[in-house]
CSV table of C-alpha atoms in Angstrom, one decimal:
chain,number,residue,atom,x,y,z
A,1,MET,CA,133.6,111.0,93.7
A,2,GLN,CA,133.6,108.5,90.9
A,3,VAL,CA,134.2,104.9,91.9
A,4,CYS,CA,134.8,102.5,89.1
A,5,SER,CA,134.3,98.8,89.3
A,6,SER,CA,137.4,96.8,88.3
A,7,GLN,CA,135.2,94.7,86.0
A,8,VAL,CA,135.2,97.3,83.4
A,9,ASN,CA,138.9,97.2,82.8
A,10,SER,CA,139.9,95.9,79.4
A,11,ASN,CA,141.4,92.4,79.3
A,12,ARG,CA,142.0,92.5,75.6
A,13,PRO,CA,145.7,91.7,74.8
A,14,GLU,CA,147.8,94.4,73.3
A,15,PRO,CA,148.1,94.2,69.5
A,16,ARG,CA,151.2,92.4,68.3
A,17,GLU,CA,152.7,91.2,65.0
A,18,GLN,CA,151.6,87.6,64.3
A,19,ASP,CA,151.4,85.1,61.5
A,20,TRP,CA,148.4,85.1,59.2
A,21,ALA,CA,146.3,82.5,61.1
A,22,ASP,CA,146.6,84.2,64.5
A,23,ALA,CA,146.3,87.6,62.9
A,24,ALA,CA,143.1,86.8,61.1
A,25,GLN,CA,141.5,85.6,64.3
A,26,GLN,CA,142.9,88.4,66.3
A,27,GLU,CA,142.1,91.0,63.8
A,28,LEU,CA,138.5,89.8,63.5
A,29,ARG,CA,137.3,91.4,66.7
A,30,TRP,CA,133.7,91.7,65.6
A,31,ILE,CA,132.3,89.5,68.4
A,32,GLU,CA,134.6,91.3,70.8
A,33,LEU,CA,132.6,94.4,70.3
A,34,SER,CA,130.3,93.0,73.0
A,35,SER,CA,133.2,93.6,75.5
A,36,GLU,CA,132.8,97.3,74.8
A,37,ALA,CA,129.1,97.2,75.7
A,38,PRO,CA,128.1,99.6,78.5
A,39,GLU,CA,128.7,98.0,81.9
A,40,GLY,CA,125.5,96.2,82.9
A,41,GLY,CA,124.2,96.1,79.3
A,42,THR,CA,120.6,97.3,79.3
A,43,GLU,CA,120.2,96.9,83.0
A,44,GLY,CA,119.9,99.9,85.3
A,45,PRO,CA,121.8,100.5,88.5
A,46,GLY,CA,121.0,97.7,90.9
A,47,ALA,CA,121.1,98.3,94.6
A,48,PRO,CA,124.7,97.4,95.1
A,49,GLN,CA,125.8,99.8,92.3
A,50,SER,CA,123.7,102.9,92.9
A,51,GLN,CA,125.1,105.9,94.8
A,52,GLY,CA,121.8,107.8,95.2
A,53,ARG,CA,118.1,107.9,94.5
A,54,LEU,CA,118.4,109.9,91.3
A,55,LEU,CA,120.0,107.1,89.4
A,56,GLN,CA,117.3,104.7,90.5
A,57,ALA,CA,114.6,107.2,89.6
A,58,VAL,CA,116.0,107.9,86.1
A,59,TRP,CA,116.1,104.2,85.4
A,60,HIS,CA,113.0,102.9,87.1
A,61,GLY,CA,110.8,105.8,88.0
A,62,PRO,CA,108.5,108.1,86.2
A,63,ALA,CA,109.8,111.5,85.0
A,64,GLY,CA,107.8,113.2,87.8
A,65,LEU,CA,109.9,111.5,90.4
A,66,VAL,CA,113.1,112.7,88.7
A,67,VAL,CA,111.8,116.2,88.6
A,68,GLN,CA,110.9,116.0,92.3
A,69,LEU,CA,114.4,114.8,93.2
A,70,LEU,CA,116.1,117.5,91.1
A,71,ARG,CA,114.0,120.1,92.9
A,72,GLN,CA,115.2,118.6,96.2
A,73,GLY,CA,118.8,119.1,95.2
A,74,ALA,CA,119.8,115.8,93.7
A,75,SER,CA,123.0,116.1,91.8
A,76,VAL,CA,123.0,115.4,88.0
A,77,GLU,CA,126.7,114.4,88.4
A,78,GLU,CA,125.8,111.5,90.6
A,79,ARG,CA,127.7,108.3,89.6
A,80,ASP,CA,127.2,104.6,90.0
A,81,ARG,CA,130.1,102.1,90.4
A,82,SER,CA,130.6,102.0,86.7
A,83,GLY,CA,131.0,105.7,86.5
A,84,ARG,CA,127.6,106.3,84.8
A,85,THR,CA,125.7,109.5,85.4
A,86,PRO,CA,121.9,109.9,85.3
A,87,LEU,CA,122.3,111.2,81.8
A,88,HIS,CA,123.9,107.9,80.7
A,89,LEU,CA,121.0,106.0,82.1
A,90,ALA,CA,118.4,108.2,80.5
A,91,VAL,CA,120.1,107.7,77.1
A,92,LEU,CA,120.2,104.0,77.7
A,93,ARG,CA,116.4,104.1,78.1
A,94,GLY,CA,116.1,106.2,75.0
A,95,HIS,CA,113.9,108.5,77.1
A,96,VAL,CA,114.1,111.8,75.2
A,97,PRO,CA,112.1,114.0,77.7
A,98,LEU,CA,114.4,112.8,80.5
A,99,VAL,CA,117.5,113.4,78.5
A,100,ARG,CA,116.3,116.9,77.7
A,101,LEU,CA,115.4,117.6,81.3
A,102,LEU,CA,118.8,116.5,82.6
A,103,LEU,CA,120.6,118.6,80.0
A,104,GLN,CA,118.5,121.6,81.0
A,105,ARG,CA,119.6,121.0,84.6
A,106,GLY,CA,123.3,121.0,83.7
A,107,ALA,CA,124.0,117.3,83.2
A,108,PRO,CA,127.5,117.1,81.7
A,109,VAL,CA,127.0,116.0,78.1
A,110,ASP,CA,130.7,114.8,77.8
A,111,ALA,CA,130.8,112.8,81.0
A,112,ALA,CA,132.7,109.5,80.5
A,113,ASP,CA,132.2,106.4,82.6
A,114,CYS,CA,135.0,104.1,83.7
A,115,ALA,CA,135.3,102.5,80.2
A,116,GLY,CA,135.4,106.0,78.6
A,117,HIS,CA,131.8,105.8,77.3
A,118,THR,CA,130.0,109.1,77.0
A,119,PRO,CA,126.2,109.4,76.7
A,120,LEU,CA,126.7,109.7,72.9
A,121,HIS,CA,128.5,106.3,72.9
A,122,GLU,CA,125.4,104.9,74.7
A,123,ALA,CA,123.1,106.4,72.1
A,124,ALA,CA,125.2,104.9,69.3
A,125,TRP,CA,125.3,101.5,70.8
A,126,HIS,CA,121.5,101.3,71.2
A,127,GLY,CA,120.7,103.1,68.0
A,128,HIS,CA,118.8,106.0,69.7
A,129,SER,CA,119.0,108.4,66.8
A,130,ARG,CA,116.7,111.1,68.4
A,131,VAL,CA,118.6,111.0,71.6
A,132,ALA,CA,121.9,111.3,69.7
A,133,GLU,CA,120.7,114.2,67.7
A,134,LEU,CA,119.7,116.0,71.0
A,135,LEU,CA,123.1,115.3,72.5
A,136,LEU,CA,125.0,116.6,69.5
A,137,ARG,CA,122.9,119.8,69.4
A,138,ARG,CA,123.9,120.2,73.1
A,139,GLY,CA,127.6,119.9,72.2
A,140,ALA,CA,128.3,116.2,72.8
A,141,PRO,CA,131.8,115.5,71.5
A,142,ALA,CA,131.6,113.2,68.5
A,143,ASP,CA,135.3,112.5,68.7
A,144,ALA,CA,135.2,111.2,72.3
A,145,ARG,CA,137.0,107.9,72.6
A,146,SER,CA,136.4,104.9,74.9
A,147,VAL,CA,139.3,103.2,76.7
A,148,LYS,CA,139.7,101.0,73.6
A,149,GLY,CA,139.7,104.0,71.3
A,150,LEU,CA,136.2,103.6,69.9
A,151,THR,CA,134.1,106.6,68.9
A,152,ALA,CA,130.3,106.7,68.7
A,153,LEU,CA,130.8,106.5,64.9
A,154,HIS,CA,132.6,103.1,65.2
A,155,TRP,CA,129.7,101.7,67.2
A,156,ALA,CA,127.0,103.1,65.0
A,157,ALA,CA,128.8,101.6,61.9
A,158,ALA,CA,129.5,98.3,63.6
A,159,LEU,CA,125.9,97.8,64.6
A,160,GLY,CA,124.4,99.0,61.3
A,161,HIS,CA,122.7,102.2,62.5
A,162,THR,CA,122.7,103.9,59.1
A,163,LEU,CA,120.9,107.2,59.9
A,164,LEU,CA,122.9,107.7,63.1
A,165,THR,CA,126.1,107.0,61.1
A,166,ALA,CA,125.2,109.7,58.6
A,167,ARG,CA,124.5,112.2,61.4
A,168,LEU,CA,127.8,111.4,63.1
A,169,LEU,CA,129.7,111.7,59.8
A,170,ALA,CA,128.3,115.3,59.6
A,171,ALA,CA,129.3,116.2,63.1
A,172,PRO,CA,132.5,118.0,63.8
A,173,GLY,CA,135.2,115.6,65.1
A,174,LEU,CA,137.7,113.1,63.9
A,175,GLY,CA,135.7,111.8,60.9
A,176,PRO,CA,135.5,108.5,59.2
A,177,GLU,CA,139.3,108.1,59.1
A,178,ALA,CA,139.5,107.9,62.9
A,179,THR,CA,141.0,104.6,64.1
A,180,ASP,CA,140.5,102.8,67.3
A,181,ALA,CA,143.3,101.3,69.4
A,182,PHE,CA,143.8,98.5,67.0
A,183,GLY,CA,143.8,100.6,63.8
A,184,TRP,CA,140.2,99.9,62.7
A,185,THR,CA,138.0,102.7,61.2
A,186,ALA,CA,134.3,102.8,60.9
A,187,VAL,CA,134.4,101.1,57.5
A,188,HIS,CA,136.3,98.2,59.0
A,189,TRP,CA,133.6,97.7,61.7
A,190,ALA,CA,130.9,98.0,59.1
A,191,ALA,CA,132.6,95.4,56.9
A,192,ALA,CA,133.1,93.0,59.9
A,193,GLY,CA,129.4,93.1,60.6
A,194,GLY,CA,128.3,93.0,56.9
A,195,ARG,CA,126.4,96.3,57.3
A,196,LEU,CA,125.8,97.0,53.6
A,197,PRO,CA,123.9,100.3,53.9
A,198,VAL,CA,126.5,101.7,56.2
A,199,LEU,CA,129.3,100.5,53.9
A,200,GLU,CA,127.6,102.2,51.0
A,201,LEU,CA,127.4,105.4,53.0
A,202,LEU,CA,131.1,105.3,54.1
A,203,ALA,CA,132.3,104.3,50.6
A,204,ALA,CA,130.5,107.3,49.2
A,205,ASP,CA,132.2,109.5,51.7
A,206,GLY,CA,135.5,108.9,49.9
A,207,ALA,CA,137.7,108.8,53.0
A,208,ALA,CA,137.2,105.1,53.8
A,209,ASP,CA,139.9,102.5,53.7
A,210,LEU,CA,138.1,100.2,51.3
A,211,ASP,CA,141.2,98.0,50.8
A,212,GLY,CA,141.5,97.3,54.5
A,213,ALA,CA,137.7,96.8,54.8
A,214,LEU,CA,137.9,94.2,52.0
A,215,ARG,CA,140.4,92.1,54.1
A,216,VAL,CA,138.2,92.4,57.1
A,217,ALA,CA,135.2,91.3,55.1
A,218,ALA,CA,137.2,88.3,53.9
A,219,ALA,CA,138.2,87.4,57.4
A,220,ALA,CA,134.6,87.7,58.6
A,221,GLY,CA,133.2,85.7,55.7
A,222,ARG,CA,131.0,88.5,54.4
A,223,ALA,CA,130.6,87.7,50.7
A,224,ALA,CA,128.0,90.4,50.1
A,225,ALA,CA,130.3,93.0,51.6
A,226,LEU,CA,133.2,91.7,49.5
A,227,ARG,CA,131.1,92.3,46.3
A,228,LEU,CA,130.0,95.7,47.4
A,229,LEU,CA,133.5,96.9,48.3
A,230,LEU,CA,135.0,95.6,45.1
A,231,ALA,CA,132.2,97.3,43.2
A,232,ARG,CA,133.1,100.6,45.0
A,233,GLY,CA,136.8,100.4,44.1
A,234,ALA,CA,138.5,98.2,46.7
A,235,ARG,CA,141.6,96.7,45.2
A,236,VAL,CA,141.2,92.9,45.1
A,237,ASP,CA,144.9,92.1,45.7
A,238,ALA,CA,145.7,95.0,48.1
A,239,PRO,CA,148.0,93.5,50.8
A,240,ASP,CA,148.4,94.5,54.4
A,241,GLY,CA,151.8,95.1,56.0
A,242,SER,CA,152.6,91.4,56.1
A,243,GLY,CA,151.6,90.9,52.4
A,244,THR,CA,148.4,89.2,53.3
A,245,THR,CA,145.6,89.7,50.8
A,246,ALA,CA,141.8,89.1,51.1
A,247,LEU,CA,142.2,85.9,49.1
A,248,VAL,CA,144.9,84.6,51.4
A,249,LEU,CA,142.6,85.3,54.4
A,250,ALA,CA,139.6,83.6,52.8
A,251,ALA,CA,141.7,80.6,51.8
A,252,GLY,CA,143.1,80.2,55.2
A,253,LEU,CA,139.6,80.2,56.7
A,254,GLY,CA,138.3,77.8,54.0
A,255,ARG,CA,135.6,80.2,52.8
A,256,GLN,CA,134.8,78.8,49.4
A,257,GLN,CA,132.2,81.3,48.5
A,258,ASP,CA,134.5,84.3,49.3
A,259,ILE,CA,137.3,82.7,47.3
A,260,GLU,CA,135.0,82.4,44.3
A,261,VAL,CA,134.0,86.0,44.6
A,262,LEU,CA,137.6,87.2,44.9
A,263,LEU,CA,138.9,85.0,42.0
A,264,GLY,CA,136.0,86.1,39.9
A,265,HIS,CA,137.1,89.7,40.4
A,266,GLY,CA,140.6,88.9,39.3
A,267,ALA,CA,142.4,88.0,42.5
A,268,ASP,CA,145.9,86.5,41.8
A,269,PRO,CA,146.3,83.2,43.6
A,270,SER,CA,150.0,83.2,43.0
A,271,ILE,CA,150.6,86.2,45.3
A,272,ARG,CA,152.8,85.5,48.2
A,273,ASP,CA,153.0,87.0,51.7
A,274,ARG,CA,156.2,88.0,53.5
A,275,HIS,CA,156.8,84.3,54.3
A,276,GLY,CA,156.4,83.3,50.7
A,277,ARG,CA,153.2,81.5,51.3
A,278,THR,CA,150.3,81.5,48.8
A,279,ALA,CA,146.6,81.1,49.3
A,280,LEU,CA,147.1,77.4,48.5
A,281,HIS,CA,149.6,77.1,51.4
A,282,ARG,CA,146.9,78.6,53.7
A,283,ALA,CA,144.1,76.4,52.5
A,284,ALA,CA,146.3,73.2,52.8
A,285,THR,CA,147.3,74.2,56.3
A,286,GLY,CA,143.7,74.4,57.4
A,287,GLY,CA,142.8,71.2,55.7
A,288,HIS,CA,140.1,73.0,53.6
A,289,LEU,CA,139.6,70.6,50.7
A,290,PRO,CA,137.0,72.6,48.7
A,291,ALA,CA,139.2,75.6,48.9
A,292,VAL,CA,142.3,73.6,47.8
A,293,GLN,CA,140.3,72.1,44.9
A,294,LEU,CA,139.1,75.5,43.8
A,295,LEU,CA,142.6,77.1,44.0
A,296,VAL,CA,144.2,74.3,42.1
A,297,ALA,CA,141.5,74.4,39.4
A,298,TRP,CA,142.4,78.1,38.9
A,299,GLY,CA,145.9,77.1,38.2
A,300,THR,CA,147.7,77.7,41.5
A,301,GLU,CA,151.1,76.1,41.5
A,302,VAL,CA,150.9,73.0,43.6
A,303,ASP,CA,154.6,72.8,44.4
A,304,ALA,CA,155.1,76.5,45.2
A,305,GLN,CA,157.7,76.8,48.0
A,306,ASP,CA,157.5,79.3,50.8
A,307,SER,CA,160.6,81.0,52.4
A,308,LEU,CA,161.3,77.7,54.2
A,309,GLY,CA,161.1,75.7,51.1
A,310,LEU,CA,157.8,74.1,52.2
A,311,THR,CA,155.1,73.2,49.7
A,312,PRO,CA,151.3,73.0,50.3
A,313,LEU,CA,151.8,69.2,50.6
A,314,HIS,CA,154.2,69.7,53.5
A,315,TYR,CA,151.5,71.7,55.3
A,316,ALA,CA,148.8,69.1,54.6
A,317,ALA,CA,151.1,66.4,55.9
A,318,LEU,CA,151.9,68.4,59.0
A,319,GLY,CA,148.2,68.8,59.8
A,320,GLY,CA,147.3,65.2,58.9
A,321,HIS,CA,144.9,66.3,56.2
A,322,VAL,CA,144.7,63.1,54.2
A,323,GLU,CA,142.1,64.2,51.6
A,324,VAL,CA,144.0,67.5,50.9
A,325,ALA,CA,147.3,65.6,50.5
A,326,GLY,CA,145.6,63.1,48.2
A,327,HIS,CA,144.2,65.9,46.0
A,328,LEU,CA,147.5,67.7,45.8
A,329,LEU,CA,149.3,64.4,44.8
A,330,ASP,CA,146.6,63.8,42.2
A,331,ARG,CA,147.4,67.2,40.8
A,332,GLY,CA,151.1,66.5,40.5
A,333,ALA,CA,152.6,67.5,43.8
A,334,GLN,CA,156.1,66.1,44.4
A,335,VAL,CA,155.7,63.6,47.2
A,336,ASN,CA,159.5,63.7,48.2
A,337,ALA,CA,159.8,67.5,48.0
A,338,ALA,CA,162.6,68.6,50.4
A,339,GLY,CA,162.1,71.7,52.3
A,340,TRP,CA,163.3,73.2,55.6
A,341,LEU,CA,166.2,71.0,57.0
A,342,HIS,CA,165.6,68.8,54.0
A,343,LYS,CA,162.4,67.5,55.5
A,344,THR,CA,159.8,65.9,53.2
A,345,PRO,CA,156.1,65.6,53.8
A,346,LEU,CA,156.7,62.1,55.1
A,347,HIS,CA,159.0,63.5,57.8
A,348,PHE,CA,156.3,65.9,58.9
A,349,ALA,CA,153.5,63.3,58.9
A,350,ALA,CA,155.8,61.0,61.0
A,351,GLU,CA,156.9,63.7,63.4
A,352,TYR,CA,153.3,64.6,64.2
A,353,GLY,CA,152.0,61.0,64.3
A,354,HIS,CA,149.6,61.1,61.4
A,355,SER,CA,149.6,57.4,60.4
A,356,PRO,CA,146.9,57.7,57.7
A,357,THR,CA,148.8,60.5,56.0
A,358,MET,CA,152.0,58.5,56.2
A,359,GLU,CA,150.3,55.5,54.6
A,360,LEU,CA,149.0,57.7,51.8
A,361,LEU,CA,152.4,59.2,51.1
A,362,LEU,CA,154.2,55.8,51.2
A,363,SER,CA,151.6,54.4,48.8
A,364,ARG,CA,152.3,57.3,46.4
A,365,GLY,CA,156.1,56.9,46.3
A,366,ALA,CA,157.4,58.7,49.4
A,367,SER,CA,160.8,57.4,50.4
A,368,PRO,CA,161.3,56.4,54.0
A,369,ALA,CA,165.0,56.3,53.4
A,370,LEU,CA,165.4,60.1,52.8
A,371,ARG,CA,167.2,61.9,55.6
A,372,THR,CA,167.0,65.4,57.0
A,373,GLN,CA,169.9,67.7,57.3
A,374,TRP,CA,170.7,66.0,60.6
A,375,GLY,CA,170.7,62.5,59.1
A,376,GLU,CA,167.3,61.6,60.5
A,377,VAL,CA,164.8,59.3,58.7
A,378,ALA,CA,161.1,59.7,59.1
A,379,GLN,CA,160.1,58.1,62.4
A,380,MET,CA,157.0,58.6,64.5
A,381,SER,CA,157.6,60.0,67.9
A,382,ASN,CA,155.7,57.1,69.4
A,383,GLY,CA,157.6,54.5,67.6
A,384,GLY,CA,154.8,53.8,65.2
A,385,LEU,CA,156.7,54.0,61.9
A,386,PRO,CA,158.0,50.5,61.9
A,387,GLN,CA,154.5,49.1,62.2
A,388,VAL,CA,153.2,51.4,59.5
A,389,LEU,CA,156.0,50.7,57.2
A,390,SER,CA,155.9,46.9,57.8
A,391,ALA,CA,152.2,46.9,57.1
A,392,PHE,CA,152.7,48.9,53.9
A,393,GLN,CA,155.6,46.6,52.8
A,394,GLY,CA,153.4,43.6,53.5
A,395,GLU,CA,150.7,44.9,51.4
A,396,GLN,CA,153.1,45.6,48.6
A,397,GLN,CA,154.6,42.1,48.8
A,398,MET,CA,151.1,40.6,48.7
A,399,HIS,CA,150.2,42.7,45.8
A,400,SER,CA,153.3,41.6,44.0
A,401,GLY,CA,152.6,37.9,44.8
A,402,LEU,CA,149.1,38.2,43.4
A,403,THR,CA,150.4,39.8,40.3
A,404,ALA,CA,152.8,37.0,39.8
A,405,LEU,CA,150.1,34.4,40.1
């Protein structure tokens, strides 16, 4: 009977619709691939996990001991607490003779452990091409999915096993268009890892979602992958369902090199997502000064308003990004622009307690007398506005006195 450890259950949250910032971080699951690693990683069945001597022998012992135990009637369908069979462990070791022996003795080639990993998954994870070839010849299902919807092809592509990826592409099954539980295909995983040879292979196949892979590469900061995908036909301004483009993702993460690559390939910085926000809004929100400077230099409108009427300066003020706010003002941003609820950048800076940003805005002409839709003036939640304003007014009066002298 198979007994599965509760530790292998997925704790990854269900996918849901989010704003761009959360979506970029949630979508970029490259590092989370480790959570799909076979239980125990490269370790064999420790004493608490093992259910019989065959598992221990396959992992630790010589092939002769495995032969002896099989002659004595040991079951090839034995399982450890993670649901792994002797064949799983032989594949983990990359031990071709043991894999062949177990298959000859009837080991189930399609056996899945508690996480849904088959021996072929294990071979793909560890890049054991010879073992994978043997499993496929014995009928291993290339379309078998883990609990999270990943196939062996996903793993091989993500980890850059080019030869194995090519073999899996040729195997009968779901093919390169197969998606995991979150909608990612093999080309998305390859883009996330910056696996250029695998990307070349998948792009040549013709069934790959190069547009989606481009956005993944932008979110992952893979400039080389961006160049390759664009050269292979990915559309630079192709949006996802929320209107987010690769440039928007790169700008939101402050990836200057990627922004340069995308702009150099014709990306339009004026494109808006479903919330009306441009790449400049994203860069200003994150306080990414080099990205802001680059986008402004390429002619992005500094006072573009999103669906709430907020400009990039509003977002810089909200985050307390003084240098970004200063650069936007230097480039002509309207300091008293009124957006949602008639709030100005000064209202946002005051609301979130960003004194340096308030001082900058006041010094550049922001009016503390402007009121929101509810008649509120800019006031810091901790009562700090009077001090900030008094200090600013004092400096102004001193400056005026010195001028008069």
